[in-house]
PDB file of C-alpha atoms in Angstrom:
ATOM      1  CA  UNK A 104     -11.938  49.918 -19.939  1.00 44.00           C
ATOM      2  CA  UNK A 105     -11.618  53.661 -21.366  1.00 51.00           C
ATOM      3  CA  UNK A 106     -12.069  56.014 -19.165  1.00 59.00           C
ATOM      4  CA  UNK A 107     -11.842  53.832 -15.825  1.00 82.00           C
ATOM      5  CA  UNK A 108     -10.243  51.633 -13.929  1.00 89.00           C
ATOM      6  CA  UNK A 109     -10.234  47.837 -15.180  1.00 91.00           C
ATOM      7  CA  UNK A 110     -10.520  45.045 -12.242  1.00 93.00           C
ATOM      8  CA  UNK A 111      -9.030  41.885 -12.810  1.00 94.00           C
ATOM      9  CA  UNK A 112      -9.050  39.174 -10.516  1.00 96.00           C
ATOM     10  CA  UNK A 113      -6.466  36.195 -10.518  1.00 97.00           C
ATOM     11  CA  UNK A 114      -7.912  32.499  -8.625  1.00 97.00           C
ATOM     12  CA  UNK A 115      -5.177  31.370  -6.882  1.00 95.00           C
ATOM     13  CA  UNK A 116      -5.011  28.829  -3.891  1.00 90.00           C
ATOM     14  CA  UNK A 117      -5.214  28.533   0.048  1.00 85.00           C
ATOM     15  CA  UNK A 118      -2.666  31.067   1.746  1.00 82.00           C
ATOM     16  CA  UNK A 119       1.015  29.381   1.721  1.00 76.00           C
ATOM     17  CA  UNK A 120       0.316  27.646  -1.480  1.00 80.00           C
ATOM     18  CA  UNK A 121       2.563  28.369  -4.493  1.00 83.00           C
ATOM     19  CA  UNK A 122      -0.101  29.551  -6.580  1.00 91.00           C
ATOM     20  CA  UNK A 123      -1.074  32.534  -4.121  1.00 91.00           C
ATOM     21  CA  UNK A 124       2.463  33.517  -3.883  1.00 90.00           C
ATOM     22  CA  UNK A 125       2.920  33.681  -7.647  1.00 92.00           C
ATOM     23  CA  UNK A 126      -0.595  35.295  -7.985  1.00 95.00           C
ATOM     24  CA  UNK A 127       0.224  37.993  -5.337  1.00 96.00           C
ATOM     25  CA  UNK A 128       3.717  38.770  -7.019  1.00 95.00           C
ATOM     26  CA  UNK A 129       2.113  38.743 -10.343  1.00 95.00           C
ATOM     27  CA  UNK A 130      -0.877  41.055  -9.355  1.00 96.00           C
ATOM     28  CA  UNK A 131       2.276  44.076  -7.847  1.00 96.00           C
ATOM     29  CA  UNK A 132       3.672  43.643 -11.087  1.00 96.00           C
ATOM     30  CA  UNK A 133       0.468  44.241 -12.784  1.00 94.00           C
ATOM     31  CA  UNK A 134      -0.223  46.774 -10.625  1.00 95.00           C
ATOM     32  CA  UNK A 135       3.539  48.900 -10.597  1.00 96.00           C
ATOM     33  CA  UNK A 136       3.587  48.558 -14.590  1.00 95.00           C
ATOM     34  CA  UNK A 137       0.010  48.640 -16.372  1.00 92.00           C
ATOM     35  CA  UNK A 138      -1.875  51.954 -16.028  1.00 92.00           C
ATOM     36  CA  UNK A 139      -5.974  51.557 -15.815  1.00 92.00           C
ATOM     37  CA  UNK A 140      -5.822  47.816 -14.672  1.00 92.00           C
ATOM     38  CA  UNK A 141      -6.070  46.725 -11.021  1.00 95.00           C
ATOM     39  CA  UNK A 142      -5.424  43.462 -10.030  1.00 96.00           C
ATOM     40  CA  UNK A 143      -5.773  41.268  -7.037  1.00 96.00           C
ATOM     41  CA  UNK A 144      -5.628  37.714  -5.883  1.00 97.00           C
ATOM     42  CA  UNK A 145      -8.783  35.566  -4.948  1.00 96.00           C
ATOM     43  CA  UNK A 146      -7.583  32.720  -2.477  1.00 95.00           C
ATOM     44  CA  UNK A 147      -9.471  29.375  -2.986  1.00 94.00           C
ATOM     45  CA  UNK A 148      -9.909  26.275  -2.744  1.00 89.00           C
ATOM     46  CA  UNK A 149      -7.174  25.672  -5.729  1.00 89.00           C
ATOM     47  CA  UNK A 150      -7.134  24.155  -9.313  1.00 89.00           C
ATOM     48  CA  UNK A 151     -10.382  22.719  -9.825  1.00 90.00           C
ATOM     49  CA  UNK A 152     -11.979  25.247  -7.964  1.00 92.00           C
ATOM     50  CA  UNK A 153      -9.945  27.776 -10.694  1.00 95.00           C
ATOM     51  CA  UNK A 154     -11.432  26.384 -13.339  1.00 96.00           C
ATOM     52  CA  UNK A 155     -14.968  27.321 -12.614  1.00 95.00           C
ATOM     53  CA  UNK A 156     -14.412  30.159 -11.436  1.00 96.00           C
ATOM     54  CA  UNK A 157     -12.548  30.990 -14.990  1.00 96.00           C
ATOM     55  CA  UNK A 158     -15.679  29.026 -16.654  1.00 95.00           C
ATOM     56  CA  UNK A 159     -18.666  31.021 -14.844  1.00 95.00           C
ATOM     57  CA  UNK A 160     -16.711  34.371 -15.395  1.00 94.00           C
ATOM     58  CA  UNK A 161     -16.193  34.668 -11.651  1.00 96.00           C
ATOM     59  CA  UNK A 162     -12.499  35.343 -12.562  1.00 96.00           C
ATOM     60  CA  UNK A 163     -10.594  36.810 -15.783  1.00 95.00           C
ATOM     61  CA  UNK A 164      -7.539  34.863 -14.504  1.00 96.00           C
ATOM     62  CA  UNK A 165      -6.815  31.765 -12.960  1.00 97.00           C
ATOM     63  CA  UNK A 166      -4.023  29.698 -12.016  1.00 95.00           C
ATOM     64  CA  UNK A 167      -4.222  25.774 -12.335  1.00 93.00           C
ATOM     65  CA  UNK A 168      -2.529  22.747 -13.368  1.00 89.00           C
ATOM     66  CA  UNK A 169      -2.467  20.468 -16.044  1.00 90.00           C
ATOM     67  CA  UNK A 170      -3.509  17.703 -14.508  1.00 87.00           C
ATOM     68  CA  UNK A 171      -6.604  18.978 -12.762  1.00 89.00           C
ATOM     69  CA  UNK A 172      -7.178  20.738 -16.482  1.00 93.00           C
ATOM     70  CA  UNK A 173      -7.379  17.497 -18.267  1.00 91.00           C
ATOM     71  CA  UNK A 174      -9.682  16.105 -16.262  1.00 89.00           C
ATOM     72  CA  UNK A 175     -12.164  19.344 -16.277  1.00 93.00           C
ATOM     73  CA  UNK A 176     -11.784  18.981 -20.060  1.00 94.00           C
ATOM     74  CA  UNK A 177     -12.467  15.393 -20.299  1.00 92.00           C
ATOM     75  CA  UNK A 178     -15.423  15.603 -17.345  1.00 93.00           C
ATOM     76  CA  UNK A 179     -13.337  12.830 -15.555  1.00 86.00           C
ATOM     77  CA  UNK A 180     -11.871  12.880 -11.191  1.00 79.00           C
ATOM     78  CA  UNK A 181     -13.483  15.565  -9.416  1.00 81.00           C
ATOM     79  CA  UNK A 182     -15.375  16.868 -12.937  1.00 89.00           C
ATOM     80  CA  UNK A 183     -17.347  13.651 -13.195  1.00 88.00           C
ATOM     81  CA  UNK A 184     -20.698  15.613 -14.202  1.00 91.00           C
ATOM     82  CA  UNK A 185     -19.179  18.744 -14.790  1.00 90.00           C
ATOM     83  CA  UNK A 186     -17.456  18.607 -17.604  1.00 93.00           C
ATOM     84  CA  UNK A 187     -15.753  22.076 -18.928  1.00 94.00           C
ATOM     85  CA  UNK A 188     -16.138  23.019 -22.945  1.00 93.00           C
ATOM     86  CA  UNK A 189     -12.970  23.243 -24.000  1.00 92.00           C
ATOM     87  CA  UNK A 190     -14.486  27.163 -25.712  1.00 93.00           C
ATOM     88  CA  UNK A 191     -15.404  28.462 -22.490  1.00 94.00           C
ATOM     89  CA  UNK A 192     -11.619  28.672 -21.244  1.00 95.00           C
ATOM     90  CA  UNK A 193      -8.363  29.901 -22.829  1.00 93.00           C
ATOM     91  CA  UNK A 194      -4.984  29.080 -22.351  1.00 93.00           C
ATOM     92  CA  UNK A 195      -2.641  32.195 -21.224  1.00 93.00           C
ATOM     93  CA  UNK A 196       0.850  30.732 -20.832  1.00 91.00           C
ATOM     94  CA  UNK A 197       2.687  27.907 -18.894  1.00 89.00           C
ATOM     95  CA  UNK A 198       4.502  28.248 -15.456  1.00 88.00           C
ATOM     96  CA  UNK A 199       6.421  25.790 -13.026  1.00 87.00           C
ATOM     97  CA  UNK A 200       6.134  22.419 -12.305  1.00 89.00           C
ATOM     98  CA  UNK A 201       5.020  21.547  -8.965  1.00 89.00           C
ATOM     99  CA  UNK A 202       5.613  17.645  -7.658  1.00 95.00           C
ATOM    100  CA  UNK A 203       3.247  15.478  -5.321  1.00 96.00           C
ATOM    101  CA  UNK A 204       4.513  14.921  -2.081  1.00 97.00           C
ATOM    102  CA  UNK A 205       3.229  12.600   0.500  1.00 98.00           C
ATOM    103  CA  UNK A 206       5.136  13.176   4.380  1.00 97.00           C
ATOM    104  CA  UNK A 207       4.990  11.809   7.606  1.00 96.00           C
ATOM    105  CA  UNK A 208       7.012  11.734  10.818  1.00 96.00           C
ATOM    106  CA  UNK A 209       9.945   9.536  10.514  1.00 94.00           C
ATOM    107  CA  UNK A 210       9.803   8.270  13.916  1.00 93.00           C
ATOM    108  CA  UNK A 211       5.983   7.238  13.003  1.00 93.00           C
ATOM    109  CA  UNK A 212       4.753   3.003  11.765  1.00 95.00           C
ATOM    110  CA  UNK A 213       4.275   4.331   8.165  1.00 97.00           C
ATOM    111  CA  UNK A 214       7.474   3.782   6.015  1.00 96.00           C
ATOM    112  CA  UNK A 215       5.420   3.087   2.513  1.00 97.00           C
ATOM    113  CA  UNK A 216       2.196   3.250   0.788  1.00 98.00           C
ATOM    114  CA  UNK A 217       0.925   0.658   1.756  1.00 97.00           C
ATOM    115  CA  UNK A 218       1.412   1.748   5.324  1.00 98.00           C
ATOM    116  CA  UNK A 219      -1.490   4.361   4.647  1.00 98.00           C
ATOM    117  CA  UNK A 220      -4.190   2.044   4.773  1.00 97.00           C
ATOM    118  CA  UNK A 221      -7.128   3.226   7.348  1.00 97.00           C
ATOM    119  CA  UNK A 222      -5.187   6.195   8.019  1.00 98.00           C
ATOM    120  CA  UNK A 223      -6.300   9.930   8.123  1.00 98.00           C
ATOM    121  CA  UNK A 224      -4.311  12.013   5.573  1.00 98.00           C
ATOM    122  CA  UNK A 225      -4.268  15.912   5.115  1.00 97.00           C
ATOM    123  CA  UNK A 226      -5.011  16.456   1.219  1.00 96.00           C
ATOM    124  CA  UNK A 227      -5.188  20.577   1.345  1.00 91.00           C
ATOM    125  CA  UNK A 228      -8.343  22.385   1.337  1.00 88.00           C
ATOM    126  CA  UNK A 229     -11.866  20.623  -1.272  1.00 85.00           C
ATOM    127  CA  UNK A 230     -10.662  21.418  -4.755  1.00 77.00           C
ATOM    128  CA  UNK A 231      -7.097  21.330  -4.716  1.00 80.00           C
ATOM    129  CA  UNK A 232      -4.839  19.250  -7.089  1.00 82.00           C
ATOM    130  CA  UNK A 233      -3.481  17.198  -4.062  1.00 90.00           C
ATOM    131  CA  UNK A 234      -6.796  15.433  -3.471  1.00 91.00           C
ATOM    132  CA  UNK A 235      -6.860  14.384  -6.799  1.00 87.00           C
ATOM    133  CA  UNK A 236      -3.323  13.104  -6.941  1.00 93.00           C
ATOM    134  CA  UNK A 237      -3.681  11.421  -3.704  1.00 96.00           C
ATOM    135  CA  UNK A 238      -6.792   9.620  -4.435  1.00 95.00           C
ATOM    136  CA  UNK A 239      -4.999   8.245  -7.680  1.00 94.00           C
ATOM    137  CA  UNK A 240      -1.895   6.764  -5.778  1.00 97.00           C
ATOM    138  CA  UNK A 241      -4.550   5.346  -3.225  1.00 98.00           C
ATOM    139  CA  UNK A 242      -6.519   3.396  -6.521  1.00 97.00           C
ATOM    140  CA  UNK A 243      -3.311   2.161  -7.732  1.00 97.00           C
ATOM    141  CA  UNK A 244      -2.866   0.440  -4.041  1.00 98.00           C
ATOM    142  CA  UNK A 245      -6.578  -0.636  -4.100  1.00 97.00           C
ATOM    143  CA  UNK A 246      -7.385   1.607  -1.431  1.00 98.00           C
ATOM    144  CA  UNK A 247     -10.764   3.151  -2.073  1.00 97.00           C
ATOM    145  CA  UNK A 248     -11.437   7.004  -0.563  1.00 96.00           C
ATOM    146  CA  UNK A 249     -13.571   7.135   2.163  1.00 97.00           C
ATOM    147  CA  UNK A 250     -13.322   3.180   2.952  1.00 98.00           C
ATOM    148  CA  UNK A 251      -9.909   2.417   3.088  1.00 98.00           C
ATOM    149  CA  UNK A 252      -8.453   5.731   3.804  1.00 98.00           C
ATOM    150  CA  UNK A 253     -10.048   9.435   4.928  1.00 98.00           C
ATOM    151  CA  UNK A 254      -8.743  12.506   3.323  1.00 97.00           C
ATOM    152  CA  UNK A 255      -8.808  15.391   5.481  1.00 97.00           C
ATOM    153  CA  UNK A 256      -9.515  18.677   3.870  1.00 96.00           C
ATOM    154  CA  UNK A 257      -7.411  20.920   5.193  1.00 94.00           C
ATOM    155  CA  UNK A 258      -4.986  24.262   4.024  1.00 89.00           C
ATOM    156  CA  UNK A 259      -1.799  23.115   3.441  1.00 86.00           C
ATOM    157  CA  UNK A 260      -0.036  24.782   6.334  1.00 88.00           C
ATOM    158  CA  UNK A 261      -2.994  23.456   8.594  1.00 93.00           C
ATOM    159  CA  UNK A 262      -2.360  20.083   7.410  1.00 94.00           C
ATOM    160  CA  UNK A 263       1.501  20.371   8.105  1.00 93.00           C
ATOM    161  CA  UNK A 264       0.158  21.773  11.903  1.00 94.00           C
ATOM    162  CA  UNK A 265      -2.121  18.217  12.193  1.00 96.00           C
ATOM    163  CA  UNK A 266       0.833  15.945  10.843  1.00 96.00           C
ATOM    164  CA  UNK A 267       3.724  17.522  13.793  1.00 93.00           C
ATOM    165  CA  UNK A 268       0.450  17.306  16.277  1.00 94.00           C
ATOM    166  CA  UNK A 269      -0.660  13.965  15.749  1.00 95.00           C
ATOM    167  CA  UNK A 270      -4.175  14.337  14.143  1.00 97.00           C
ATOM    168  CA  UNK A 271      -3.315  13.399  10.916  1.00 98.00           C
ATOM    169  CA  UNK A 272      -1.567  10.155  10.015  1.00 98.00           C
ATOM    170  CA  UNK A 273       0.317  11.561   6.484  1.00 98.00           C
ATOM    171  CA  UNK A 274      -0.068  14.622   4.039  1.00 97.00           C
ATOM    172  CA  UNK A 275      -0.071  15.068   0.850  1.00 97.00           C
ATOM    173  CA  UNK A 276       1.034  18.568  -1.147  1.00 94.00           C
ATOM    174  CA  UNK A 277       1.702  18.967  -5.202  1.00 90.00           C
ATOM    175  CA  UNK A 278       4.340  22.351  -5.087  1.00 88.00           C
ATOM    176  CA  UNK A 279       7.568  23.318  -5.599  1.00 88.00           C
ATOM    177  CA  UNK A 280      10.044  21.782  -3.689  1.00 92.00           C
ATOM    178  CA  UNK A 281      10.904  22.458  -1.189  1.00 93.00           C
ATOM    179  CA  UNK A 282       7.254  23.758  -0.180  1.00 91.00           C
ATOM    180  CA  UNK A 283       7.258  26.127   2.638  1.00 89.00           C
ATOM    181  CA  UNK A 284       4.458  24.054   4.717  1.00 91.00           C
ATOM    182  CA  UNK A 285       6.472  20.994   4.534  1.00 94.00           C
ATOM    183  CA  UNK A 286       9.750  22.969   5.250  1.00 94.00           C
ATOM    184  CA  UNK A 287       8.013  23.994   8.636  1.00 92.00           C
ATOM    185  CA  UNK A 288       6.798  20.807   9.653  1.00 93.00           C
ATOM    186  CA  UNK A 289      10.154  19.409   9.588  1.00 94.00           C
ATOM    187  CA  UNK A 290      11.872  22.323  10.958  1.00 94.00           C
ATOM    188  CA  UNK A 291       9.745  21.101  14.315  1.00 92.00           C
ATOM    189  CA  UNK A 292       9.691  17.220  13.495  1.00 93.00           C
ATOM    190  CA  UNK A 293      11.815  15.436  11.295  1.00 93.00           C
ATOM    191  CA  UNK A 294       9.627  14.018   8.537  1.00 94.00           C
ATOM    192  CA  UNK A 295      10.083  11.176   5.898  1.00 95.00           C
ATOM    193  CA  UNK A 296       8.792  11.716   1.912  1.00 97.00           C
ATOM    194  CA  UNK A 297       7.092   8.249   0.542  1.00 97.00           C
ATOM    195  CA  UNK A 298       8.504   7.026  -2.315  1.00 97.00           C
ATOM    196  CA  UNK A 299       5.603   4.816  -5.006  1.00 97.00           C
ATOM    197  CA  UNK A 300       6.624   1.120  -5.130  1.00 97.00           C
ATOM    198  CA  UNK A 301       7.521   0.512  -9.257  1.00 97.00           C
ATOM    199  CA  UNK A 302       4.499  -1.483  -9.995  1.00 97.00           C
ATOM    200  CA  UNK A 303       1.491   1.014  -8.966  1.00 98.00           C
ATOM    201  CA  UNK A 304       3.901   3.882 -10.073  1.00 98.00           C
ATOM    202  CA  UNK A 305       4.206   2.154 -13.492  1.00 97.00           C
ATOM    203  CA  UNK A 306       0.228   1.664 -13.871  1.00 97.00           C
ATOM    204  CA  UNK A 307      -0.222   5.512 -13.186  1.00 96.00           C
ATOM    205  CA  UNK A 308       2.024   6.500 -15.928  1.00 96.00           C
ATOM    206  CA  UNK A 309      -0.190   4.780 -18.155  1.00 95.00           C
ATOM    207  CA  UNK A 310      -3.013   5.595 -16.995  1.00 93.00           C
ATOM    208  CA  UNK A 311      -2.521   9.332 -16.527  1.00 91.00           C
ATOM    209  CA  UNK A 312      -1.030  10.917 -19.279  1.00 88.00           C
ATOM    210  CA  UNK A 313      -1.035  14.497 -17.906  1.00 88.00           C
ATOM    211  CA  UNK A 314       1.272  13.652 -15.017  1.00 93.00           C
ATOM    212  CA  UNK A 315       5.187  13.655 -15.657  1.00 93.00           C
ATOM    213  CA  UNK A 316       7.422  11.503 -13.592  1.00 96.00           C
ATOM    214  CA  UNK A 317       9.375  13.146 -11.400  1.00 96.00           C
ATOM    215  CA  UNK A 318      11.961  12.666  -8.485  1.00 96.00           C
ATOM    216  CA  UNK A 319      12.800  14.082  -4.819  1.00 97.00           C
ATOM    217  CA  UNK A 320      16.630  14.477  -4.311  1.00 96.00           C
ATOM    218  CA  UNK A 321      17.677  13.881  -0.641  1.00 95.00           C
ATOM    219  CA  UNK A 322      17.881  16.595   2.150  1.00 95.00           C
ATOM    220  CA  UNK A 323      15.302  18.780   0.408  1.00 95.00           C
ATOM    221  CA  UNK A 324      14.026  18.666   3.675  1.00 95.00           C
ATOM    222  CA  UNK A 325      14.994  17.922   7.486  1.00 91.00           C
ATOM    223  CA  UNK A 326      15.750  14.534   8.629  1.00 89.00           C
ATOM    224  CA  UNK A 327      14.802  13.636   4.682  1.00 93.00           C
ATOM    225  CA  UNK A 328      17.544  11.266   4.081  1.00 93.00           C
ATOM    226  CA  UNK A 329      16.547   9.239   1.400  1.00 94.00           C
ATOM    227  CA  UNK A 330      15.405  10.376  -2.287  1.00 96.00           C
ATOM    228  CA  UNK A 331      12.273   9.520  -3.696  1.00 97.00           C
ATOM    229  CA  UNK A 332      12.763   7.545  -6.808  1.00 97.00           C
ATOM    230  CA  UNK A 333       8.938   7.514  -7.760  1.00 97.00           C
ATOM    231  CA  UNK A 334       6.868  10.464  -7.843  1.00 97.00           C
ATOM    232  CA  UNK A 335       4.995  12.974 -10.029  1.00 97.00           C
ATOM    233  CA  UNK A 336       4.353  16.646 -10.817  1.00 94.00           C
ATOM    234  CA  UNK A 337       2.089  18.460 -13.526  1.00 92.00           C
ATOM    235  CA  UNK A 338       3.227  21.787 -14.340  1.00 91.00           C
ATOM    236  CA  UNK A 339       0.642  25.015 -13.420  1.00 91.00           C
ATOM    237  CA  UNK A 340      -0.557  26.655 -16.200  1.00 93.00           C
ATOM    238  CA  UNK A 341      -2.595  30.221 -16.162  1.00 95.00           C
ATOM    239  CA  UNK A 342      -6.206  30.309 -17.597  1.00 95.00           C
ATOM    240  CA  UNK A 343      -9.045  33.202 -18.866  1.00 95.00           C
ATOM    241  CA  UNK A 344     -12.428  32.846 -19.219  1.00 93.00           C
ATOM    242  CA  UNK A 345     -13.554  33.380 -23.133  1.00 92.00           C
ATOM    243  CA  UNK A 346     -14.901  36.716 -22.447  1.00 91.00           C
ATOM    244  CA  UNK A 347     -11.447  38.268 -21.581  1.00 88.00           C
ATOM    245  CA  UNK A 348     -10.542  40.105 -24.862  1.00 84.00           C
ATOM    246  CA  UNK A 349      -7.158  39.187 -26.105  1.00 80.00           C
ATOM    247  CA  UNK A 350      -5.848  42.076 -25.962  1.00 78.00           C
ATOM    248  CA  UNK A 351      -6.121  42.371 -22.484  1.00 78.00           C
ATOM    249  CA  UNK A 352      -4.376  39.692 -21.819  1.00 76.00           C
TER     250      UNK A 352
END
């Protein structure tokens, strides 16, 4: 604004989540390089948290992925109710690609999906993209949430913390790989990463057209031995609220 500082706030994610280590590296940039503007990071709950803030103007920035996107847009998953109009946010650019994950302890019972039936697993904290994922690997099985299987909401290095203590039976992470949280837990114990059985794997590809298949090489992590064949990432993407003039941005 002329004559004064400009504010500008950027949603991000828990702490140790990709998106608040991009947002905090972005926001030093912003604020090394672009006289009259200060920025800083809000942490939250994640990407569909994001969203409203961007919609309600809580936010001029605000990271989030495709994924949880579509489904604001479409009033479908967690947005059931809620649907966003597609005016009220704008599209700022595209960023990386982060890939679901699902871990446990190798020396555990679970070696597969189906294995996660009536267990506890970590999904990060309400609101982030993991819960969402994680419910929709659970459908394909036929495992309904809450009946068949209790998330856990919990920050992603918290939920890495539960796993290596025994609290939670599996956890579940869309980021980068390799994902510091998941790096940490197997530093301590060595873990395994699930791979999705072709059939359910198949009938998510259908069904979700904003996720794109994607694959875990070995030894991205300790005591990982085996790839995973069957996975899938959405890639983040940054959004303003309509307000934000363009030029701004």
């Amino acid at each position: 604004a002329s004559g004064g500082t400009k504010y500008i706030s950027i949603a991000t994610s828990s702490s140790g989540g990709a998106f608040s280590i991009i947002g905090t590296a972005m926001s030093d940039i912003i604020n090394k390089n672009v006289p009259g503007v200060s920025a800083n990071i809000e942490i939250t709950g994640g990407s569909s948290e994001n969203i409203l803030l961007a919609e309600n103007g809580n936010v001029e920035l605000a990271m989030t992925a495709s994924d949880v996107l579509a489904l604001a847009l479409e009033g479908k998953g967690s947005f059931e109710g809620k649907q966003v109009p597609k005016e009220d946010i704008l599209g700022v650019m595209g960023g990386h690609l982060t890939t679901m994950q699902v871990y446990v302890l190798k020396d555990g019972n679970i070696k597969s999906f189906t294995d996660l039936k009536d267990k506890k697993i970590a999904v990060g904290p309400a609101g982030s993209v993991a819960g969402d994922a994680m419910k929709t690997v659970m459908d394909a099985y036929g495992y309904e949430i809450n009946k068949d299987w209790t998330p856990e909401y919990l920050a992603h290095g918290d939920g890495a913390e539960a796993l290596t203590d025994g609290n939670v039976d599996a956890v579940c992470i869309m980021s980068t790989l390799p994902a510091s949280p998941v790096a940490t837990a197997a530093a301590s114990k060595e873990i395994t990463l699930l791979d999705m059985d072709q059939e359910q794997f198949d009938k998510i590809m259908a069904e979700c057209p904003y996720y794109i298949p994607a694959k875990i090489e070995a030894n991205v992590y300790n005591g990982q031995d085996k790839p995973v064949e069957n996975t899938f990432g959405s890639v983040s993407v940054m959004v303003a609220n309509k307000d934000v003039p363009e030029e701004e941005i």
